[in-house]
GROMACS .gro file of C-alpha atoms in nm:
model
  190
    1UNK     CA    1  -1.692   0.965  -2.436
    2UNK     CA    2  -1.791   0.627  -2.301
    3UNK     CA    3  -1.935   0.538  -1.961
    4UNK     CA    4  -1.595   0.457  -1.806
    5UNK     CA    5  -1.468   0.804  -1.897
    6UNK     CA    6  -1.765   0.960  -1.717
    7UNK     CA    7  -1.710   0.734  -1.415
    8UNK     CA    8  -1.342   0.838  -1.395
    9UNK     CA    9  -1.429   1.205  -1.431
   10UNK     CA   10  -1.694   1.163  -1.161
   11UNK     CA   11  -1.433   1.006  -0.931
   12UNK     CA   12  -1.195   1.295  -0.992
   13UNK     CA   13  -1.460   1.563  -0.935
   14UNK     CA   14  -1.598   1.378  -0.630
   15UNK     CA   15  -1.247   1.334  -0.495
   16UNK     CA   16  -1.174   1.703  -0.539
   17UNK     CA   17  -1.498   1.797  -0.362
   18UNK     CA   18  -1.455   1.553  -0.071
   19UNK     CA   19  -1.086   1.632  -0.040
   20UNK     CA   20  -1.149   2.002  -0.011
   21UNK     CA   21  -1.438   1.942   0.229
   22UNK     CA   22  -1.242   1.728   0.475
   23UNK     CA   23  -0.898   1.881   0.413
   24UNK     CA   24  -0.559   1.716   0.405
   25UNK     CA   25  -0.541   1.660   0.781
   26UNK     CA   26  -0.873   1.477   0.796
   27UNK     CA   27  -0.807   1.258   0.493
   28UNK     CA   28  -0.450   1.187   0.601
   29UNK     CA   29  -0.575   1.084   0.946
   30UNK     CA   30  -0.845   0.861   0.791
   31UNK     CA   31  -0.601   0.681   0.563
   32UNK     CA   32  -0.332   0.636   0.828
   33UNK     CA   33  -0.539   0.509   1.122
   34UNK     CA   34  -0.732   0.189   1.171
   35UNK     CA   35  -0.698  -0.090   0.915
   36UNK     CA   36  -0.537   0.141   0.659
   37UNK     CA   37  -0.277   0.245   0.916
   38UNK     CA   38  -0.190  -0.115   0.998
   39UNK     CA   39  -0.157  -0.201   0.628
   40UNK     CA   40   0.064   0.103   0.571
   41UNK     CA   41   0.276   0.013   0.875
   42UNK     CA   42   0.322  -0.345   0.752
   43UNK     CA   43   0.422  -0.231   0.402
   44UNK     CA   44   0.665   0.028   0.540
   45UNK     CA   45   0.810  -0.234   0.780
   46UNK     CA   46   0.862  -0.472   0.491
   47UNK     CA   47   1.030  -0.208   0.274
   48UNK     CA   48   1.242  -0.040   0.542
   49UNK     CA   49   1.304  -0.362   0.733
   50UNK     CA   50   1.432  -0.534   0.421
   51UNK     CA   51   1.659  -0.240   0.341
   52UNK     CA   52   1.819  -0.232   0.689
   53UNK     CA   53   1.820  -0.606   0.761
   54UNK     CA   54   2.182  -0.642   0.647
   55UNK     CA   55   2.293  -0.387   0.905
   56UNK     CA   56   2.139  -0.583   1.191
   57UNK     CA   57   2.214  -0.931   1.054
   58UNK     CA   58   2.532  -0.994   1.263
   59UNK     CA   59   2.345  -0.903   1.583
   60UNK     CA   60   2.050  -1.121   1.482
   61UNK     CA   61   2.282  -1.412   1.400
   62UNK     CA   62   2.440  -1.387   1.746
   63UNK     CA   63   2.092  -1.389   1.899
   64UNK     CA   64   2.008  -1.702   1.698
   65UNK     CA   65   2.330  -1.872   1.811
   66UNK     CA   66   2.255  -1.787   2.176
   67UNK     CA   67   1.907  -1.933   2.149
   68UNK     CA   68   2.022  -2.253   1.977
   69UNK     CA   69   2.312  -2.295   2.226
   70UNK     CA   70   2.063  -2.371   2.504
   71UNK     CA   71   2.003  -2.743   2.504
   72UNK     CA   72   1.628  -2.779   2.557
   73UNK     CA   73   1.328  -2.849   2.335
   74UNK     CA   74   1.182  -2.497   2.361
   75UNK     CA   75   1.500  -2.323   2.244
   76UNK     CA   76   1.540  -2.578   1.965
   77UNK     CA   77   1.182  -2.506   1.853
   78UNK     CA   78   1.235  -2.129   1.869
   79UNK     CA   79   1.565  -2.168   1.683
   80UNK     CA   80   1.385  -2.344   1.398
   81UNK     CA   81   1.133  -2.059   1.377
   82UNK     CA   82   1.412  -1.802   1.329
   83UNK     CA   83   1.270  -1.600   1.614
   84UNK     CA   84   1.533  -1.331   1.563
   85UNK     CA   85   1.377  -1.234   1.228
   86UNK     CA   86   1.028  -1.230   1.380
   87UNK     CA   87   1.155  -1.019   1.670
   88UNK     CA   88   1.330  -0.781   1.428
   89UNK     CA   89   1.011  -0.717   1.232
   90UNK     CA   90   0.797  -0.685   1.547
   91UNK     CA   91   1.033  -0.418   1.682
   92UNK     CA   92   1.036  -0.251   1.339
   93UNK     CA   93   0.653  -0.253   1.335
   94UNK     CA   94   0.634  -0.089   1.680
   95UNK     CA   95   0.882   0.182   1.576
   96UNK     CA   96   0.699   0.251   1.247
   97UNK     CA   97   0.362   0.253   1.423
   98UNK     CA   98   0.485   0.505   1.682
   99UNK     CA   99   0.640   0.729   1.415
  100UNK     CA  100   0.322   0.711   1.208
  101UNK     CA  101   0.116   0.803   1.514
  102UNK     CA  102   0.337   1.104   1.591
  103UNK     CA  103   0.342   1.227   1.229
  104UNK     CA  104  -0.038   1.196   1.199
  105UNK     CA  105  -0.089   1.393   1.522
  106UNK     CA  106   0.148   1.669   1.404
  107UNK     CA  107  -0.013   1.698   1.060
  108UNK     CA  108  -0.363   1.690   1.207
  109UNK     CA  109  -0.281   1.966   1.456
  110UNK     CA  110  -0.118   2.183   1.189
  111UNK     CA  111  -0.414   2.137   0.955
  112UNK     CA  112  -0.656   2.254   1.227
  113UNK     CA  113  -0.482   2.589   1.253
  114UNK     CA  114  -0.702   2.899   1.227
  115UNK     CA  115  -0.464   3.071   0.985
  116UNK     CA  116  -0.629   3.159   0.653
  117UNK     CA  117  -0.326   3.042   0.453
  118UNK     CA  118  -0.313   2.708   0.635
  119UNK     CA  119  -0.688   2.657   0.579
  120UNK     CA  120  -0.653   2.717   0.205
  121UNK     CA  121  -0.345   2.493   0.180
  122UNK     CA  122  -0.521   2.223   0.386
  123UNK     CA  123  -0.823   2.218   0.152
  124UNK     CA  124  -0.611   2.229  -0.164
  125UNK     CA  125  -0.377   1.952  -0.047
  126UNK     CA  126  -0.676   1.747   0.071
  127UNK     CA  127  -0.833   1.764  -0.274
  128UNK     CA  128  -0.508   1.666  -0.447
  129UNK     CA  129  -0.434   1.389  -0.195
  130UNK     CA  130  -0.778   1.225  -0.222
  131UNK     CA  131  -0.775   1.237  -0.603
  132UNK     CA  132  -0.428   1.081  -0.602
  133UNK     CA  133  -0.546   0.799  -0.375
  134UNK     CA  134  -0.856   0.734  -0.588
  135UNK     CA  135  -0.646   0.724  -0.905
  136UNK     CA  136  -0.397   0.486  -0.743
  137UNK     CA  137  -0.685   0.254  -0.651
  138UNK     CA  138  -0.810   0.267  -1.012
  139UNK     CA  139  -0.459   0.193  -1.141
  140UNK     CA  140  -0.432  -0.099  -0.900
  141UNK     CA  141  -0.765  -0.239  -1.025
  142UNK     CA  142  -0.640  -0.208  -1.384
  143UNK     CA  143  -0.320  -0.390  -1.284
  144UNK     CA  144  -0.511  -0.674  -1.114
  145UNK     CA  145  -0.744  -0.722  -1.413
  146UNK     CA  146  -0.442  -0.724  -1.646
  147UNK     CA  147  -0.264  -0.967  -1.413
  148UNK     CA  148  -0.561  -1.206  -1.418
  149UNK     CA  149  -0.541  -1.189  -1.795
  150UNK     CA  150  -0.723  -1.413  -2.035
  151UNK     CA  151  -1.076  -1.338  -2.146
  152UNK     CA  152  -1.137  -1.109  -1.850
  153UNK     CA  153  -0.858  -0.873  -1.951
  154UNK     CA  154  -0.952  -0.889  -2.319
  155UNK     CA  155  -1.316  -0.803  -2.247
  156UNK     CA  156  -1.215  -0.520  -2.013
  157UNK     CA  157  -0.976  -0.377  -2.272
  158UNK     CA  158  -1.251  -0.388  -2.536
  159UNK     CA  159  -1.482  -0.209  -2.292
  160UNK     CA  160  -1.222   0.065  -2.244
  161UNK     CA  161  -1.146   0.102  -2.617
  162UNK     CA  162  -1.262   0.416  -2.791
  163UNK     CA  163  -1.285   0.639  -2.486
  164UNK     CA  164  -1.180   1.003  -2.496
  165UNK     CA  165  -0.948   0.955  -2.197
  166UNK     CA  166  -0.762   0.667  -2.369
  167UNK     CA  167  -0.804   0.435  -2.072
  168UNK     CA  168  -0.735   0.137  -2.299
  169UNK     CA  169  -0.378   0.263  -2.348
  170UNK     CA  170  -0.342   0.312  -1.972
  171UNK     CA  171  -0.470  -0.042  -1.918
  172UNK     CA  172  -0.213  -0.177  -2.167
  173UNK     CA  173   0.062   0.016  -1.989
  174UNK     CA  174  -0.039  -0.107  -1.643
  175UNK     CA  175  -0.098  -0.469  -1.744
  176UNK     CA  176   0.190  -0.703  -1.661
  177UNK     CA  177   0.388  -0.805  -1.967
  178UNK     CA  178   0.436  -1.161  -1.844
  179UNK     CA  179   0.186  -1.442  -1.860
  180UNK     CA  180  -0.064  -1.435  -1.575
  181UNK     CA  181  -0.072  -1.709  -1.308
  182UNK     CA  182  -0.422  -1.804  -1.422
  183UNK     CA  183  -0.302  -1.855  -1.779
  184UNK     CA  184  -0.001  -2.054  -1.660
  185UNK     CA  185  -0.226  -2.280  -1.453
  186UNK     CA  186  -0.472  -2.334  -1.740
  187UNK     CA  187  -0.192  -2.406  -1.989
  188UNK     CA  188  -0.028  -2.654  -1.750
  189UNK     CA  189  -0.353  -2.842  -1.702
  190UNK     CA  190  -0.429  -2.855  -2.075
   0.00000   0.00000   0.00000
């Protein structure tokens, strides 16, 4: 086993220990409030908002037409900004934020129950949830290094080669198959 294998195993064991210590409710609350909560809300707004935009498009188009119909400089400026799309996503963000807040409060209150079964499930789910988050972060780092490409990715792959956990194969799987933006830029300059 190489050093990276030990680091990954340490992350898994540490994640299991911290997850069981804080429980699912505590970890879920940590990752869904503050900066993490805002990032999650923005991503969910983008995904859900994009999926339902077609449903609300006729209403938004009528709003745009009503704004542009006014003959003054402010309405013309707002019409060029497509304020209806901005308004749509602001309303979507408020709805997602409120739903996230309610769900976090419900899960947190359930996880603080004094029932023995709930306590065991809370600790078990906390351990699994934290390990899953840590592994997702590692996978994202692998993806970014593969996306950067070039000598950085080659050196990192060589560093991962020969490990018992076969992280080099995981890195190959997670690396984008297209040419990285850095490589495209370098090739266009040369």
